[in-house]
PDB file of C-alpha atoms in Angstrom:
ATOM      1  CA  UNK A  15     -62.561  29.386 -35.919  1.00 50.00           C
ATOM      2  CA  UNK A  16     -60.667  29.849 -32.730  1.00 60.00           C
ATOM      3  CA  UNK A  17     -61.473  31.184 -29.447  1.00 92.00           C
ATOM      4  CA  UNK A  18     -65.001  31.527 -27.743  1.00 95.00           C
ATOM      5  CA  UNK A  19     -67.814  32.474 -30.021  1.00 95.00           C
ATOM      6  CA  UNK A  20     -71.081  33.699 -28.923  1.00 97.00           C
ATOM      7  CA  UNK A  21     -74.405  34.082 -30.804  1.00 97.00           C
ATOM      8  CA  UNK A  22     -76.246  36.250 -31.375  1.00 96.00           C
ATOM      9  CA  UNK A  23     -74.188  39.529 -30.988  1.00 95.00           C
ATOM     10  CA  UNK A  24     -77.401  41.453 -30.129  1.00 96.00           C
ATOM     11  CA  UNK A  25     -80.875  40.258 -29.073  1.00 96.00           C
ATOM     12  CA  UNK A  26     -83.973  42.250 -28.305  1.00 95.00           C
ATOM     13  CA  UNK A  27     -86.855  40.340 -26.875  1.00 93.00           C
ATOM     14  CA  UNK A  28     -90.332  40.907 -25.209  1.00 90.00           C
ATOM     15  CA  UNK A  29     -91.040  39.814 -21.604  1.00 89.00           C
ATOM     16  CA  UNK A  30     -93.109  36.919 -22.924  1.00 88.00           C
ATOM     17  CA  UNK A  31     -90.513  35.639 -25.494  1.00 89.00           C
ATOM     18  CA  UNK A  32     -88.351  32.436 -25.267  1.00 94.00           C
ATOM     19  CA  UNK A  33     -85.030  32.838 -26.702  1.00 95.00           C
ATOM     20  CA  UNK A  34     -81.443  31.011 -26.399  1.00 97.00           C
ATOM     21  CA  UNK A  35     -78.017  32.437 -26.264  1.00 98.00           C
ATOM     22  CA  UNK A  36     -75.256  30.014 -27.764  1.00 98.00           C
ATOM     23  CA  UNK A  37     -71.689  29.723 -26.914  1.00 98.00           C
ATOM     24  CA  UNK A  38     -69.049  27.584 -28.525  1.00 97.00           C
ATOM     25  CA  UNK A  39     -65.290  27.303 -27.534  1.00 96.00           C
ATOM     26  CA  UNK A  40     -62.688  26.039 -29.949  1.00 94.00           C
ATOM     27  CA  UNK A  41     -59.822  25.822 -27.316  1.00 92.00           C
ATOM     28  CA  UNK A  42     -60.210  22.349 -25.962  1.00 92.00           C
ATOM     29  CA  UNK A  43     -61.213  23.601 -22.578  1.00 92.00           C
ATOM     30  CA  UNK A  44     -63.131  21.680 -20.034  1.00 90.00           C
ATOM     31  CA  UNK A  45     -64.906  24.329 -18.201  1.00 90.00           C
ATOM     32  CA  UNK A  46     -67.544  26.918 -19.286  1.00 93.00           C
ATOM     33  CA  UNK A  47     -69.203  29.731 -17.669  1.00 93.00           C
ATOM     34  CA  UNK A  48     -71.880  32.426 -18.102  1.00 95.00           C
ATOM     35  CA  UNK A  49     -71.255  35.739 -16.602  1.00 94.00           C
ATOM     36  CA  UNK A  50     -73.707  38.810 -16.628  1.00 95.00           C
ATOM     37  CA  UNK A  51     -72.238  42.353 -16.978  1.00 95.00           C
ATOM     38  CA  UNK A  52     -74.643  45.279 -16.223  1.00 93.00           C
ATOM     39  CA  UNK A  53     -73.697  48.851 -16.124  1.00 87.00           C
ATOM     40  CA  UNK A  54     -71.961  50.142 -12.989  1.00 82.00           C
ATOM     41  CA  UNK A  55     -71.751  46.580 -11.604  1.00 88.00           C
ATOM     42  CA  UNK A  56     -69.051  44.029 -11.542  1.00 90.00           C
ATOM     43  CA  UNK A  57     -69.210  41.039 -13.676  1.00 92.00           C
ATOM     44  CA  UNK A  58     -71.565  38.402 -11.967  1.00 91.00           C
ATOM     45  CA  UNK A  59     -71.084  34.679 -12.288  1.00 90.00           C
ATOM     46  CA  UNK A  60     -74.198  32.945 -13.377  1.00 93.00           C
ATOM     47  CA  UNK A  61     -73.346  29.348 -14.027  1.00 92.00           C
ATOM     48  CA  UNK A  62     -70.153  27.144 -13.972  1.00 90.00           C
ATOM     49  CA  UNK A  63     -69.870  23.832 -15.979  1.00 90.00           C
ATOM     50  CA  UNK A  64     -66.923  21.697 -15.389  1.00 84.00           C
ATOM     51  CA  UNK A  65     -66.749  18.540 -17.629  1.00 80.00           C
ATOM     52  CA  UNK A  66     -70.330  19.165 -18.771  1.00 74.00           C
ATOM     53  CA  UNK A  67     -71.466  18.939 -15.084  1.00 78.00           C
ATOM     54  CA  UNK A  68     -72.966  22.130 -13.416  1.00 78.00           C
ATOM     55  CA  UNK A  69     -70.762  22.796 -10.427  1.00 74.00           C
ATOM     56  CA  UNK A  70     -72.169  26.211  -9.427  1.00 72.00           C
ATOM     57  CA  UNK A  71     -75.305  28.230  -9.712  1.00 74.00           C
ATOM     58  CA  UNK A  72     -75.044  31.588  -7.971  1.00 73.00           C
ATOM     59  CA  UNK A  73     -78.851  31.966  -6.976  1.00 84.00           C
ATOM     60  CA  UNK A  74     -79.841  32.785 -10.546  1.00 91.00           C
ATOM     61  CA  UNK A  75     -83.684  33.088 -11.321  1.00 92.00           C
ATOM     62  CA  UNK A  76     -85.272  30.156 -12.889  1.00 92.00           C
ATOM     63  CA  UNK A  77     -86.074  32.280 -15.874  1.00 94.00           C
ATOM     64  CA  UNK A  78     -82.449  31.655 -16.815  1.00 96.00           C
ATOM     65  CA  UNK A  79     -81.924  27.905 -17.787  1.00 94.00           C
ATOM     66  CA  UNK A  80     -78.317  26.777 -18.757  1.00 95.00           C
ATOM     67  CA  UNK A  81     -77.509  23.688 -20.968  1.00 95.00           C
ATOM     68  CA  UNK A  82     -74.191  22.123 -21.589  1.00 94.00           C
ATOM     69  CA  UNK A  83     -74.565  19.198 -23.881  1.00 93.00           C
ATOM     70  CA  UNK A  84     -70.729  18.744 -24.273  1.00 92.00           C
ATOM     71  CA  UNK A  85     -67.428  20.528 -23.297  1.00 89.00           C
ATOM     72  CA  UNK A  86     -67.462  22.597 -26.228  1.00 94.00           C
ATOM     73  CA  UNK A  87     -71.023  24.110 -26.287  1.00 96.00           C
ATOM     74  CA  UNK A  88     -73.062  26.015 -23.779  1.00 96.00           C
ATOM     75  CA  UNK A  89     -76.411  27.479 -24.085  1.00 97.00           C
ATOM     76  CA  UNK A  90     -78.408  29.941 -21.869  1.00 97.00           C
ATOM     77  CA  UNK A  91     -82.347  29.559 -22.428  1.00 97.00           C
ATOM     78  CA  UNK A  92     -84.228  32.573 -21.591  1.00 96.00           C
ATOM     79  CA  UNK A  93     -88.086  32.934 -20.810  1.00 93.00           C
ATOM     80  CA  UNK A  94     -90.233  35.370 -19.342  1.00 93.00           C
ATOM     81  CA  UNK A  95     -87.442  37.827 -18.691  1.00 93.00           C
ATOM     82  CA  UNK A  96     -87.685  41.310 -17.052  1.00 94.00           C
ATOM     83  CA  UNK A  97     -86.453  44.575 -18.121  1.00 94.00           C
ATOM     84  CA  UNK A  98     -83.759  44.573 -15.474  1.00 93.00           C
ATOM     85  CA  UNK A  99     -82.331  41.458 -17.076  1.00 95.00           C
ATOM     86  CA  UNK A 100     -81.079  43.633 -19.951  1.00 96.00           C
ATOM     87  CA  UNK A 101     -77.323  43.256 -19.825  1.00 96.00           C
ATOM     88  CA  UNK A 102     -74.224  41.924 -21.664  1.00 96.00           C
ATOM     89  CA  UNK A 103     -74.099  38.212 -21.304  1.00 97.00           C
ATOM     90  CA  UNK A 104     -70.506  36.890 -21.469  1.00 96.00           C
ATOM     91  CA  UNK A 105     -69.576  33.258 -21.960  1.00 96.00           C
ATOM     92  CA  UNK A 106     -66.095  32.173 -20.944  1.00 94.00           C
ATOM     93  CA  UNK A 107     -64.043  28.929 -20.970  1.00 93.00           C
ATOM     94  CA  UNK A 108     -60.993  27.638 -19.030  1.00 90.00           C
ATOM     95  CA  UNK A 109     -58.771  24.646 -19.335  1.00 87.00           C
ATOM     96  CA  UNK A 110     -60.051  23.336 -16.141  1.00 76.00           C
ATOM     97  CA  UNK A 111     -62.475  24.304 -13.335  1.00 70.00           C
ATOM     98  CA  UNK A 112     -59.653  25.581 -11.289  1.00 69.00           C
ATOM     99  CA  UNK A 113     -58.725  29.041 -12.660  1.00 70.00           C
ATOM    100  CA  UNK A 114     -55.346  30.051 -12.252  1.00 67.00           C
ATOM    101  CA  UNK A 115     -51.877  30.469 -13.748  1.00 63.00           C
ATOM    102  CA  UNK A 116     -52.220  27.354 -15.975  1.00 67.00           C
ATOM    103  CA  UNK A 117     -55.872  27.884 -16.631  1.00 76.00           C
ATOM    104  CA  UNK A 118     -56.877  31.378 -17.271  1.00 81.00           C
ATOM    105  CA  UNK A 119     -60.461  32.560 -18.190  1.00 87.00           C
ATOM    106  CA  UNK A 120     -61.059  33.448 -21.796  1.00 91.00           C
ATOM    107  CA  UNK A 121     -64.214  35.377 -22.779  1.00 94.00           C
ATOM    108  CA  UNK A 122     -66.408  35.562 -25.921  1.00 94.00           C
ATOM    109  CA  UNK A 123     -67.544  38.793 -27.425  1.00 92.00           C
ATOM    110  CA  UNK A 124     -70.875  38.519 -25.473  1.00 95.00           C
ATOM    111  CA  UNK A 125     -74.606  38.987 -26.313  1.00 96.00           C
ATOM    112  CA  UNK A 126     -75.954  42.386 -25.721  1.00 95.00           C
ATOM    113  CA  UNK A 127     -79.663  41.685 -24.470  1.00 96.00           C
ATOM    114  CA  UNK A 128     -82.321  44.157 -24.357  1.00 96.00           C
ATOM    115  CA  UNK A 129     -85.712  43.135 -22.610  1.00 95.00           C
ATOM    116  CA  UNK A 130     -88.613  45.328 -23.813  1.00 92.00           C
TER     117      UNK A 130
ATOM    118  CA  UNK B  63     -69.219  38.041   0.959  1.00 69.00           C
ATOM    119  CA  UNK B  64     -65.982  38.078  -1.035  1.00 75.00           C
ATOM    120  CA  UNK B  65     -65.460  41.558  -2.559  1.00 89.00           C
ATOM    121  CA  UNK B  66     -63.100  43.312  -4.963  1.00 94.00           C
ATOM    122  CA  UNK B  67     -62.927  46.957  -4.852  1.00 95.00           C
ATOM    123  CA  UNK B  68     -61.628  49.393  -7.595  1.00 95.00           C
ATOM    124  CA  UNK B  69     -62.218  53.161  -8.032  1.00 89.00           C
ATOM    125  CA  UNK B  70     -64.488  53.565 -11.024  1.00 87.00           C
ATOM    126  CA  UNK B  71     -62.669  56.495 -12.380  1.00 88.00           C
ATOM    127  CA  UNK B  72     -62.186  57.769 -14.757  1.00 94.00           C
ATOM    128  CA  UNK B  73     -58.540  58.074 -14.494  1.00 96.00           C
ATOM    129  CA  UNK B  74     -57.116  60.567 -16.709  1.00 97.00           C
ATOM    130  CA  UNK B  75     -53.435  60.732 -17.679  1.00 97.00           C
ATOM    131  CA  UNK B  76     -51.617  62.273 -20.491  1.00 97.00           C
ATOM    132  CA  UNK B  77     -49.826  60.367 -23.209  1.00 97.00           C
ATOM    133  CA  UNK B  78     -46.319  59.118 -21.992  1.00 97.00           C
ATOM    134  CA  UNK B  79     -47.264  59.136 -18.386  1.00 97.00           C
ATOM    135  CA  UNK B  80     -47.540  56.259 -15.919  1.00 97.00           C
ATOM    136  CA  UNK B  81     -50.984  55.041 -15.070  1.00 97.00           C
ATOM    137  CA  UNK B  82     -51.595  53.549 -11.637  1.00 97.00           C
ATOM    138  CA  UNK B  83     -54.552  51.333 -11.253  1.00 97.00           C
ATOM    139  CA  UNK B  84     -55.542  49.967  -7.778  1.00 97.00           C
ATOM    140  CA  UNK B  85     -57.568  47.110  -6.321  1.00 96.00           C
ATOM    141  CA  UNK B  86     -58.301  45.731  -3.006  1.00 97.00           C
ATOM    142  CA  UNK B  87     -59.766  42.377  -2.040  1.00 95.00           C
ATOM    143  CA  UNK B  88     -61.594  41.004   0.981  1.00 93.00           C
ATOM    144  CA  UNK B  89     -60.680  37.278   0.929  1.00 88.00           C
ATOM    145  CA  UNK B  90     -57.404  36.645   2.571  1.00 88.00           C
ATOM    146  CA  UNK B  91     -57.462  33.031   0.959  1.00 85.00           C
ATOM    147  CA  UNK B  92     -57.201  34.333  -2.511  1.00 86.00           C
ATOM    148  CA  UNK B  93     -54.321  32.927  -4.392  1.00 84.00           C
ATOM    149  CA  UNK B  94     -54.240  34.402  -7.889  1.00 87.00           C
ATOM    150  CA  UNK B  95     -54.913  37.863  -9.245  1.00 92.00           C
ATOM    151  CA  UNK B  96     -55.678  38.932 -12.738  1.00 93.00           C
ATOM    152  CA  UNK B  97     -56.056  42.289 -14.622  1.00 95.00           C
ATOM    153  CA  UNK B  98     -58.482  42.247 -17.577  1.00 95.00           C
ATOM    154  CA  UNK B  99     -58.711  45.085 -20.057  1.00 96.00           C
ATOM    155  CA  UNK B 100     -62.120  45.763 -21.618  1.00 95.00           C
ATOM    156  CA  UNK B 101     -62.506  48.096 -24.563  1.00 94.00           C
ATOM    157  CA  UNK B 102     -65.975  49.790 -24.936  1.00 90.00           C
ATOM    158  CA  UNK B 103     -68.438  47.243 -26.519  1.00 85.00           C
ATOM    159  CA  UNK B 104     -65.867  44.374 -26.271  1.00 88.00           C
ATOM    160  CA  UNK B 105     -65.254  41.446 -24.174  1.00 90.00           C
ATOM    161  CA  UNK B 106     -62.507  41.387 -21.225  1.00 92.00           C
ATOM    162  CA  UNK B 107     -59.134  40.254 -22.330  1.00 91.00           C
ATOM    163  CA  UNK B 108     -56.475  38.925 -19.861  1.00 90.00           C
ATOM    164  CA  UNK B 109     -53.316  41.109 -19.794  1.00 92.00           C
ATOM    165  CA  UNK B 110     -51.659  40.219 -16.536  1.00 91.00           C
ATOM    166  CA  UNK B 111     -51.755  37.687 -13.879  1.00 91.00           C
ATOM    167  CA  UNK B 112     -49.866  37.644 -10.506  1.00 92.00           C
ATOM    168  CA  UNK B 113     -49.767  35.170  -7.648  1.00 87.00           C
ATOM    169  CA  UNK B 114     -46.514  36.025  -5.512  1.00 90.00           C
ATOM    170  CA  UNK B 115     -45.901  38.938  -3.466  1.00 94.00           C
ATOM    171  CA  UNK B 116     -43.879  41.501  -5.333  1.00 95.00           C
ATOM    172  CA  UNK B 117     -43.799  42.981  -8.830  1.00 96.00           C
ATOM    173  CA  UNK B 118     -44.165  41.122 -12.206  1.00 95.00           C
ATOM    174  CA  UNK B 119     -43.385  42.988 -15.370  1.00 96.00           C
ATOM    175  CA  UNK B 120     -44.501  42.344 -18.946  1.00 94.00           C
ATOM    176  CA  UNK B 121     -43.554  44.947 -21.467  1.00 96.00           C
ATOM    177  CA  UNK B 122     -45.157  48.280 -20.403  1.00 97.00           C
ATOM    178  CA  UNK B 123     -47.294  46.582 -17.755  1.00 97.00           C
ATOM    179  CA  UNK B 124     -46.126  45.898 -14.242  1.00 97.00           C
ATOM    180  CA  UNK B 125     -48.612  44.077 -11.553  1.00 97.00           C
ATOM    181  CA  UNK B 126     -47.848  44.496  -7.949  1.00 97.00           C
ATOM    182  CA  UNK B 127     -49.314  42.325  -5.294  1.00 96.00           C
ATOM    183  CA  UNK B 128     -49.127  42.772  -1.453  1.00 96.00           C
ATOM    184  CA  UNK B 129     -51.151  39.937   0.212  1.00 94.00           C
ATOM    185  CA  UNK B 130     -50.647  41.420   3.688  1.00 94.00           C
ATOM    186  CA  UNK B 131     -52.350  44.554   2.674  1.00 95.00           C
ATOM    187  CA  UNK B 132     -54.792  42.645   0.412  1.00 95.00           C
ATOM    188  CA  UNK B 133     -53.758  44.902  -2.277  1.00 95.00           C
ATOM    189  CA  UNK B 134     -52.986  44.411  -6.080  1.00 97.00           C
ATOM    190  CA  UNK B 135     -52.126  47.088  -8.600  1.00 97.00           C
ATOM    191  CA  UNK B 136     -51.332  47.601 -12.385  1.00 98.00           C
ATOM    192  CA  UNK B 137     -48.873  50.120 -13.622  1.00 98.00           C
ATOM    193  CA  UNK B 138     -48.847  51.103 -17.296  1.00 98.00           C
ATOM    194  CA  UNK B 139     -45.814  52.963 -18.338  1.00 98.00           C
ATOM    195  CA  UNK B 140     -45.488  55.200 -21.303  1.00 97.00           C
ATOM    196  CA  UNK B 141     -49.259  55.324 -21.501  1.00 97.00           C
ATOM    197  CA  UNK B 142     -50.756  55.378 -25.120  1.00 97.00           C
ATOM    198  CA  UNK B 143     -54.380  56.578 -26.204  1.00 97.00           C
ATOM    199  CA  UNK B 144     -54.829  52.943 -27.186  1.00 97.00           C
ATOM    200  CA  UNK B 145     -54.701  52.102 -23.707  1.00 97.00           C
ATOM    201  CA  UNK B 146     -57.923  53.929 -22.965  1.00 97.00           C
ATOM    202  CA  UNK B 147     -60.339  51.125 -21.673  1.00 97.00           C
ATOM    203  CA  UNK B 148     -61.822  49.837 -18.601  1.00 96.00           C
ATOM    204  CA  UNK B 149     -59.513  47.725 -16.499  1.00 97.00           C
ATOM    205  CA  UNK B 150     -60.981  44.782 -14.397  1.00 96.00           C
ATOM    206  CA  UNK B 151     -59.292  43.448 -11.311  1.00 96.00           C
ATOM    207  CA  UNK B 152     -60.205  39.825 -10.702  1.00 93.00           C
ATOM    208  CA  UNK B 153     -59.292  37.480  -7.836  1.00 91.00           C
ATOM    209  CA  UNK B 154     -59.447  33.840  -7.547  1.00 84.00           C
ATOM    210  CA  UNK B 155     -62.038  32.483  -5.229  1.00 70.00           C
ATOM    211  CA  UNK B 156     -62.016  28.970  -3.851  1.00 62.00           C
ATOM    212  CA  UNK B 157     -65.436  27.449  -4.002  1.00 52.00           C
ATOM    213  CA  UNK B 158     -64.511  23.963  -4.621  1.00 50.00           C
ATOM    214  CA  UNK B 159     -63.930  24.592  -8.334  1.00 54.00           C
ATOM    215  CA  UNK B 160     -62.531  28.066  -8.135  1.00 63.00           C
ATOM    216  CA  UNK B 161     -64.237  31.028  -9.705  1.00 75.00           C
ATOM    217  CA  UNK B 162     -63.161  34.662 -10.201  1.00 84.00           C
ATOM    218  CA  UNK B 163     -64.438  37.478  -8.385  1.00 88.00           C
ATOM    219  CA  UNK B 164     -64.427  40.825 -10.380  1.00 92.00           C
ATOM    220  CA  UNK B 165     -64.177  44.344  -9.454  1.00 94.00           C
ATOM    221  CA  UNK B 166     -66.523  47.011 -11.100  1.00 94.00           C
ATOM    222  CA  UNK B 167     -63.428  48.110 -13.152  1.00 95.00           C
ATOM    223  CA  UNK B 168     -61.514  51.504 -13.551  1.00 96.00           C
ATOM    224  CA  UNK B 169     -61.883  53.370 -16.797  1.00 96.00           C
ATOM    225  CA  UNK B 170     -58.653  54.806 -17.994  1.00 97.00           C
ATOM    226  CA  UNK B 171     -58.421  57.794 -20.400  1.00 97.00           C
ATOM    227  CA  UNK B 172     -55.136  58.639 -22.035  1.00 97.00           C
ATOM    228  CA  UNK B 173     -55.139  62.025 -23.788  1.00 96.00           C
ATOM    229  CA  UNK B 174     -52.905  62.635 -26.725  1.00 93.00           C
TER     230      UNK B 174
END
């Protein structure tokens, strides 16, 4: 496998459920990201991990809990979500935490989450 | 708050025409500028980046940057129906470790 792989592709969960999104990158990158994409809104950065250390948390509610056990894997643990959390959740990676010419952002295919 | 603005569209052009997509940004300290293409139901894919004032050409795509006007654009020559997608403008933001700020995207429709 190559690139950034996310599972599951689709997820429907109730407000009281606990679920996890998984992301794996095979690019040898050192930085990984969670983005949220809602209709009619820009991509929103949620979390950044650089060399497994969380370097940014954009005021995300505690019902979203990230985990980065190593530079290749990233999880997003979900619990007691709200219907407005329904969105496309995108994982991305880059060579280093400084995104630019030599370290562009590569996205996975996303998990389409529906909270009922 | 750092912002990136794009017209949501849709921008409709006939096949073979030039499509012009525009983007403005608020942070004067931004250094790198990216254009991503996102097909419906798919993830964004990087198609162009630019970091110096002027034009950068890659095949049918030309990115234009004017830092003084805080403006970046993407031109698509000889537009094809397969170019129909949403185009996201993204700007490098420096927050220690840099991150990207995205616009809402412009939907492009190329009719045969």
